[in-house]
GROMACS .gro file of C-alpha atoms in nm:
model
  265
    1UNK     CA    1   6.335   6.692  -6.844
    2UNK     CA    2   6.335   7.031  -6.978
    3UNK     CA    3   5.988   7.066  -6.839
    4UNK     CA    4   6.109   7.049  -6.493
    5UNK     CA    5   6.381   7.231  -6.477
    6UNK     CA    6   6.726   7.053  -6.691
    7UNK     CA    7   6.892   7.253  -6.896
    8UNK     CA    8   7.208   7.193  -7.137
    9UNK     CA    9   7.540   7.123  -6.939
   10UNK     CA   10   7.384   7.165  -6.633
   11UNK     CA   11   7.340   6.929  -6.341
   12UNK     CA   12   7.002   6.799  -6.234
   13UNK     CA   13   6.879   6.808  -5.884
   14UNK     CA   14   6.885   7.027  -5.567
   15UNK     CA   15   7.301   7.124  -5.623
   16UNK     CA   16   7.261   7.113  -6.016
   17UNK     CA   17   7.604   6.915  -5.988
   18UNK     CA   18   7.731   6.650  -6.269
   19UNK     CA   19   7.849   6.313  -6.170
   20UNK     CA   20   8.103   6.149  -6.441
   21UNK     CA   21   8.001   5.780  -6.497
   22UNK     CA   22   8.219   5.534  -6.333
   23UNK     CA   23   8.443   5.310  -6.583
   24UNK     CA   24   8.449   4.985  -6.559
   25UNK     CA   25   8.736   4.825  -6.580
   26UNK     CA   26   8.650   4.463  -6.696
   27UNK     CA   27   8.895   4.177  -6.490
   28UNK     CA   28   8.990   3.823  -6.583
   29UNK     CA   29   8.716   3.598  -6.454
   30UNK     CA   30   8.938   3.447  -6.131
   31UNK     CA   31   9.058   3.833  -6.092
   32UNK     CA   32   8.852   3.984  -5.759
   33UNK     CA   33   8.785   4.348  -5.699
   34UNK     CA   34   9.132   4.369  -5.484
   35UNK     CA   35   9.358   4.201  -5.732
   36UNK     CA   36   9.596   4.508  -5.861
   37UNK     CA   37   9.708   4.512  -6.240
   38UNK     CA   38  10.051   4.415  -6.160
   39UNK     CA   39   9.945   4.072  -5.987
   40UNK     CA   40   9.761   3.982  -6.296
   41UNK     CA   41  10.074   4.045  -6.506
   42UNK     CA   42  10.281   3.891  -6.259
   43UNK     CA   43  10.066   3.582  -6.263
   44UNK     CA   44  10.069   3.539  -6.669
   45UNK     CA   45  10.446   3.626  -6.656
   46UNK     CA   46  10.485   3.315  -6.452
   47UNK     CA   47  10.269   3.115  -6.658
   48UNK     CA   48  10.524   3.140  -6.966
   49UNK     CA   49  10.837   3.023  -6.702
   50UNK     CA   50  10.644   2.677  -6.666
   51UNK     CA   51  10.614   2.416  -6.928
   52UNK     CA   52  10.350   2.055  -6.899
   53UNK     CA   53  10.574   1.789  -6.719
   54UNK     CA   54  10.771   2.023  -6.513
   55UNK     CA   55  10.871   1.949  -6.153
   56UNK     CA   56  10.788   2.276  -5.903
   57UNK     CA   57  10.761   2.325  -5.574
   58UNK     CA   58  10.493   2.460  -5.357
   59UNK     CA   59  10.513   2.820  -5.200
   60UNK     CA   60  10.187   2.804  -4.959
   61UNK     CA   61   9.930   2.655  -4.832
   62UNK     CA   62   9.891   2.270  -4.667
   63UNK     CA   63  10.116   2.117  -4.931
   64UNK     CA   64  10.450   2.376  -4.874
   65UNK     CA   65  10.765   2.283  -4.994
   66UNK     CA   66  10.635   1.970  -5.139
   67UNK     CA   67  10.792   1.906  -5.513
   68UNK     CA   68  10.504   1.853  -5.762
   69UNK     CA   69  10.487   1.795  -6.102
   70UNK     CA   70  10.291   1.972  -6.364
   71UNK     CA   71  10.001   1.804  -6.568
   72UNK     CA   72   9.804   2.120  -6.691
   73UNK     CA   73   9.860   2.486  -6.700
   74UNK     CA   74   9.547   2.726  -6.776
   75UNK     CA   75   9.656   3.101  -6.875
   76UNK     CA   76   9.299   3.189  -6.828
   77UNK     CA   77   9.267   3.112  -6.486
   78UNK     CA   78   9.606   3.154  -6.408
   79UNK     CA   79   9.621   2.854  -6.212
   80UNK     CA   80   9.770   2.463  -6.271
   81UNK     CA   81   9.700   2.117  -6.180
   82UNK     CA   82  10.010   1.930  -6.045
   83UNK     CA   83  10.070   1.562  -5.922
   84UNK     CA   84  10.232   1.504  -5.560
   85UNK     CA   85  10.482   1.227  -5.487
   86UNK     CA   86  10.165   1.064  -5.310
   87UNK     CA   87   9.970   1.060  -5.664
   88UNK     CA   88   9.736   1.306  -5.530
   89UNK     CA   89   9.646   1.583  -5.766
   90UNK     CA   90   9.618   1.951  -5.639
   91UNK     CA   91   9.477   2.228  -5.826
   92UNK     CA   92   9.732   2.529  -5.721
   93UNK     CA   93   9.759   2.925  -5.822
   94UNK     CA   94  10.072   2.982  -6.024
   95UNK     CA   95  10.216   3.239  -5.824
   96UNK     CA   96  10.230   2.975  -5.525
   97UNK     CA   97  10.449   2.738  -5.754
   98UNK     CA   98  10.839   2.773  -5.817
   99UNK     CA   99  11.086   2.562  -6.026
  100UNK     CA  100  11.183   2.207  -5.821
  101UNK     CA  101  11.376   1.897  -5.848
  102UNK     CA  102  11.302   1.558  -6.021
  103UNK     CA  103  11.555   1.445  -5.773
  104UNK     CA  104  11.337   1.582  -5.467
  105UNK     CA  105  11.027   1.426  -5.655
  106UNK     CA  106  11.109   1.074  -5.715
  107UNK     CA  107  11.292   1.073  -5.371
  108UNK     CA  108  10.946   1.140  -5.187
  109UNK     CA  109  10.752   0.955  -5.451
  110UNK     CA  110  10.975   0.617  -5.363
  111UNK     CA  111  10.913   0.683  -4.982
  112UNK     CA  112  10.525   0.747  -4.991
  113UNK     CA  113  10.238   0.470  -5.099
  114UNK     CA  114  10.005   0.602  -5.361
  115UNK     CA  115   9.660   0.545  -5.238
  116UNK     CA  116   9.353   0.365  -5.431
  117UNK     CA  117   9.195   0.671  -5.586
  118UNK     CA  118   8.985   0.478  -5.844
  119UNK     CA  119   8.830   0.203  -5.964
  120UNK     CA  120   8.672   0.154  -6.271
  121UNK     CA  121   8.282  -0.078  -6.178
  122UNK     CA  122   8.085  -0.227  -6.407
  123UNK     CA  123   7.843   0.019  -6.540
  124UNK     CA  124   7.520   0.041  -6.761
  125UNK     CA  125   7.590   0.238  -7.033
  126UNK     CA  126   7.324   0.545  -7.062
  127UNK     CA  127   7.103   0.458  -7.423
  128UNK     CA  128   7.120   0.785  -7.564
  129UNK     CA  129   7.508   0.840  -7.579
  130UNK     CA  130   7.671   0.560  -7.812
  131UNK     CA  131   8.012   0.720  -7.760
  132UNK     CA  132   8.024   0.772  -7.389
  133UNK     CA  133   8.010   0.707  -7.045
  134UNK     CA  134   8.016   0.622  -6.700
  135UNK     CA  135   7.743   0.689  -6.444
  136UNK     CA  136   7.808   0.621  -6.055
  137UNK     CA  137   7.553   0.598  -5.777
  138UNK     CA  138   7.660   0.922  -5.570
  139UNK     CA  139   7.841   0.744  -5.218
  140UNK     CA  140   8.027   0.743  -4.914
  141UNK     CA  141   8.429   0.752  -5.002
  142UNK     CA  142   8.461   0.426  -4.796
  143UNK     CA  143   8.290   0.257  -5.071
  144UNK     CA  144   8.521   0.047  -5.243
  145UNK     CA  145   8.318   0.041  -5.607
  146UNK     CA  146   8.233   0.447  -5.557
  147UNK     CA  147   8.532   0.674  -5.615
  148UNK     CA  148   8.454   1.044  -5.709
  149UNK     CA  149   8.549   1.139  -6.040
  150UNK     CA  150   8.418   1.501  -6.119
  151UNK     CA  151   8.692   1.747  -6.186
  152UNK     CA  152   8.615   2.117  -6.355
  153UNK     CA  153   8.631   2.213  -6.709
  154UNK     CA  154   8.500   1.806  -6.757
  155UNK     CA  155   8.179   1.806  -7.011
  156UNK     CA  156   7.906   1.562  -6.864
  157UNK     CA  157   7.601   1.432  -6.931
  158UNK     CA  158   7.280   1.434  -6.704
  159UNK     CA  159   7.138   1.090  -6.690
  160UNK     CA  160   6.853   1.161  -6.409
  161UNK     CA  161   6.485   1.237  -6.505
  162UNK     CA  162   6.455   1.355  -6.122
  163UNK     CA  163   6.683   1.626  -6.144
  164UNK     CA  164   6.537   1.967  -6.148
  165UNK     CA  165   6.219   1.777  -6.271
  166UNK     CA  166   6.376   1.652  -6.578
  167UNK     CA  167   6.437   1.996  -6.776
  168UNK     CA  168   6.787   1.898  -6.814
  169UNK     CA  169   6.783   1.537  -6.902
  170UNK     CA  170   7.025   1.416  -7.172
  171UNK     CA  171   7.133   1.748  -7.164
  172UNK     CA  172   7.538   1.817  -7.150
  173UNK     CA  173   7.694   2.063  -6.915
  174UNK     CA  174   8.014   2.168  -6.815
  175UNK     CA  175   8.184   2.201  -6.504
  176UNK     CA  176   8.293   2.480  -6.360
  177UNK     CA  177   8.342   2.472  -5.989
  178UNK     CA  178   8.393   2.157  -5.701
  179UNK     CA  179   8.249   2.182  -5.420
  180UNK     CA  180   8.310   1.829  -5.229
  181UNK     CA  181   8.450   1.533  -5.440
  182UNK     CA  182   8.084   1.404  -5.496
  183UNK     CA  183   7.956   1.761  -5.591
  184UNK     CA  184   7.950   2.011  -5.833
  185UNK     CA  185   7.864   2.359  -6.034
  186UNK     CA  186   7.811   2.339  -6.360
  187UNK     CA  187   7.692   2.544  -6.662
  188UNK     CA  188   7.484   2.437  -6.934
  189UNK     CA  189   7.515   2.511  -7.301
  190UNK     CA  190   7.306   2.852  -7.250
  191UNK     CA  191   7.521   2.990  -7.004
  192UNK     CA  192   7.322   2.907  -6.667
  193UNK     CA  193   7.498   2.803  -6.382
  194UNK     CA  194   7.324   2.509  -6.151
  195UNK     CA  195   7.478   2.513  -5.798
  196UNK     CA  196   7.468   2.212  -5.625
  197UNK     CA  197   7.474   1.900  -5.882
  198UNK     CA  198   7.555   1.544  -5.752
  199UNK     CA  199   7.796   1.308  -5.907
  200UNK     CA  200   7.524   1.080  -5.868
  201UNK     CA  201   7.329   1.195  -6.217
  202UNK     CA  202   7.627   1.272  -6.412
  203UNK     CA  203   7.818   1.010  -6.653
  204UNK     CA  204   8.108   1.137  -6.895
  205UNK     CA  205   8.109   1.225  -7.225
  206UNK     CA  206   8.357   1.120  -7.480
  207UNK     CA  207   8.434   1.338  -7.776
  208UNK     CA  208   8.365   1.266  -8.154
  209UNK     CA  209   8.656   1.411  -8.351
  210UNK     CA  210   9.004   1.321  -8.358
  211UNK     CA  211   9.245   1.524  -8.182
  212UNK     CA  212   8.982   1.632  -7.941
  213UNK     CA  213   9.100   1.678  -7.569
  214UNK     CA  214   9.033   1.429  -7.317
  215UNK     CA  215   9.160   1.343  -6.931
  216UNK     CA  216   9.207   1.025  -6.834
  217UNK     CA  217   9.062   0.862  -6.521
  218UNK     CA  218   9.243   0.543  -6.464
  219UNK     CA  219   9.382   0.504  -6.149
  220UNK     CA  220   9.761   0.534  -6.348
  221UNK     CA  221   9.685   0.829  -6.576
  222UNK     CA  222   9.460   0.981  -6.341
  223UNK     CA  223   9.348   1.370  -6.440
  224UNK     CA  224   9.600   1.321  -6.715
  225UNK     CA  225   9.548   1.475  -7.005
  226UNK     CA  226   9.532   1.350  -7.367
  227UNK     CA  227   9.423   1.375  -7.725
  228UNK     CA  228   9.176   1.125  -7.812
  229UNK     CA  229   9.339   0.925  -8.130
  230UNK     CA  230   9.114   0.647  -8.218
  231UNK     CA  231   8.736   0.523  -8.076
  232UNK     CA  232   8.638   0.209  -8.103
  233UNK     CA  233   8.255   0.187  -8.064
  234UNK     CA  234   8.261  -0.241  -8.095
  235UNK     CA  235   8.489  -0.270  -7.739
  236UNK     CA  236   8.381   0.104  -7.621
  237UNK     CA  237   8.744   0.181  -7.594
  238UNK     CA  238   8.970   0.474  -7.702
  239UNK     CA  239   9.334   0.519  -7.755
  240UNK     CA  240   9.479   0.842  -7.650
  241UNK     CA  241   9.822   1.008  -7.634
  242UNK     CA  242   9.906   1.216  -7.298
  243UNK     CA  243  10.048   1.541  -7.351
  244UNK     CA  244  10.327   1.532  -7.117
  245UNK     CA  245  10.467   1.190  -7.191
  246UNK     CA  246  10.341   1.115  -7.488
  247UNK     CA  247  10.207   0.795  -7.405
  248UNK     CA  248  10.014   0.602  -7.558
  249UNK     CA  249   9.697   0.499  -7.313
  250UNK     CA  250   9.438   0.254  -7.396
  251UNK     CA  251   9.130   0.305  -7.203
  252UNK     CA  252   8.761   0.229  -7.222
  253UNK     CA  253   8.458   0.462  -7.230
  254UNK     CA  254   8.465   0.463  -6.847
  255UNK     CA  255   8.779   0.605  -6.801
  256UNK     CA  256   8.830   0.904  -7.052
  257UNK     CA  257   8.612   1.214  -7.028
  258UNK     CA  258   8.639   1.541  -7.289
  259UNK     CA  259   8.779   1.820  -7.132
  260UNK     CA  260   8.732   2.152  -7.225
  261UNK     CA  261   8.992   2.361  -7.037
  262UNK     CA  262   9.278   2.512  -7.165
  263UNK     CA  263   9.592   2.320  -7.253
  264UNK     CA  264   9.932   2.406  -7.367
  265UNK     CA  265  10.012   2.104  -7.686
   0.00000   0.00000   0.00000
C-alpha cells in the first residue's frame, strides 16, 4: 500500500478521505431493519404481563376482538400461540394481544362448533425410530384420514429416500417456518435451512428423557403443550402433563411430537 501511495492516517484514493466502518447493530431474529429499539422493549415488556392459560383479546388482523386463550408464549420471538372459541389455534404477535374475559371466551366457545381438525390413521411405524412416530401421505384437506399436522419449532424425522436424493434420510430437522398446512422450512442439525419440505416425508419424533417438552396432537389437546412423564415402548404410548392445566394426557406415539420452542413452566 505504501508502494502506491498510503500513508499513516491518511485516506486512500483520489480525495485521500477516511470512511469510519459502519456498526452493526445485531437485532433479535423476528426484529427487521425498521423495527426501532423501543418496539422491541415494548414487545418483551408485554411478554412478562401474560402468563400460559390466560384469556386475551385480539388487537388486529382477521381475528379482532375475538377473546383467545393462551397456550404458549415465546420471549424470543416475541410472539404466542392462542386457542379461539372455535378450537382453532392462531399464532399472534404479542403486541396485537390484550388482557380478555373467560366470560367472553366460554360465551363464544358455547355458541360456535369446533371443527374436525384431526384424526389420528393407522400408520406404519418408520424401522429406525423405536420411540416415535407418525408419517402421513401429503393430501388434499378434504381427506378425511389426512389432516396436516406440522407446526414450527416441532423436531421431525425424514422418512423419504426420494427427498433431495436421499442425503437427508433418517436424518432429524427442525421446523422453523409454515408455509401452507402441508408444507414447511426446516433446518437441520448443521444449521441449513431446506425451503420447501412436504408433510408427506416427515413423521414425529418423540423425546427420550423425562421432563422433555412435547405438544400434543389429539384432536382435544391439540398444539398443547406438555412434559413427557412416562413412555411406554410395549403399547407405543406416553403420558404427559400439559402445562396450562396440568392434565394428565395419555396419548400414543402418533399424537405427541418434541417440541423445541420456548416455554414458560
Amino acid at each position: 500500500m505504501r508502494g502506491m501511495g498510503w500513508e499513516k492516517g491518511k485516506g486512500v484514493g483520489r480525495n485521500r478521505k477516511i470512511v469510519e466502518p459502519v456498526d452493526f447493530e445485531a437485532k433479535k431474529r423476528t426484529l427487521g431493519v425498521t423495527v426501532h429499539e423501543e418496539e422491541a422493549a415494548e414487545a418483551e415488556r408485554l411478554f412478562h404481563d401474560f402468563n400460559l392459560g390466560d384469556y386475551i383479546e385480539i388487537l388486529g388482523g382477521q381475528d379482532k376482538g375475538k377473546h383467545a386463550k393462551i397456550l404458549s408464549l415465546s420471549l424470543e420471538t416475541s410472539r404466542c400461540i392462542v386457542r379461539l372459541p372455535s378450537e382453532e389455534m392462531v399464532d399472534l404477535a404479542i403486541i396485537n394481544i390484550k388482557k380478555g374475559s373467560r366470560q367472553e371466551y366460554l360465551k363464544l366457545r358455547d355458541l360456535e362448533t369446533a371443527p374436525d381438525l384431526f384424526v389420528a390413521p393407522a400408520v406404519k411405524r418408520h424401522k429406525t425410530e423405536k420411540s416415535s412416530t407418525m408419517s402421513y401421505q401429503n393430501g388434499s384437506s378434504n381427506s378425511s384420514s389426512k389432516k396436516a399436522w406440522l407446526h414450527q419449532d416441532l423436531k421431525v424425522r425424514v422418512v423419504s429416500e426420494d427427498f433431495s436424493g436421499g442425503k437427508y434420510y433418517c436424518k432429524k430437522l427442525d421446523i422453523v417456518d409454515i408455509i401452507d398446512p402441508w408444507t414447511c422450512v426446516c433446518r437441520t442439525e448443521g444449521g441449513k435451512l431446506l425451503e420447501n419440505v412436504p408433510q408427506s416425508i416427515l413423521e414425529t419424533v418423540i423425546p427420550k428423557k423425562k421432563g422433555s417438552l412435547v405438544m400434543l396432537l389429539s384432536k382435544k389437546n391439540r398444539f398443547e403443550l406438555a412434559e413427557l412423564e412416562e413412555k411406554d415402548s410395549k403399547s407405543s404410548s406416553v403420558v404427559c402433563v400439559t402445562l396450562i392445566e396440568k392434565d394428565v394426557v395419555t396419548a400414543s406415539y402418533d399424537e405427541v411430537c418434541q417440541y423445541v420452542g420456548d416455554a414458560i413452566r
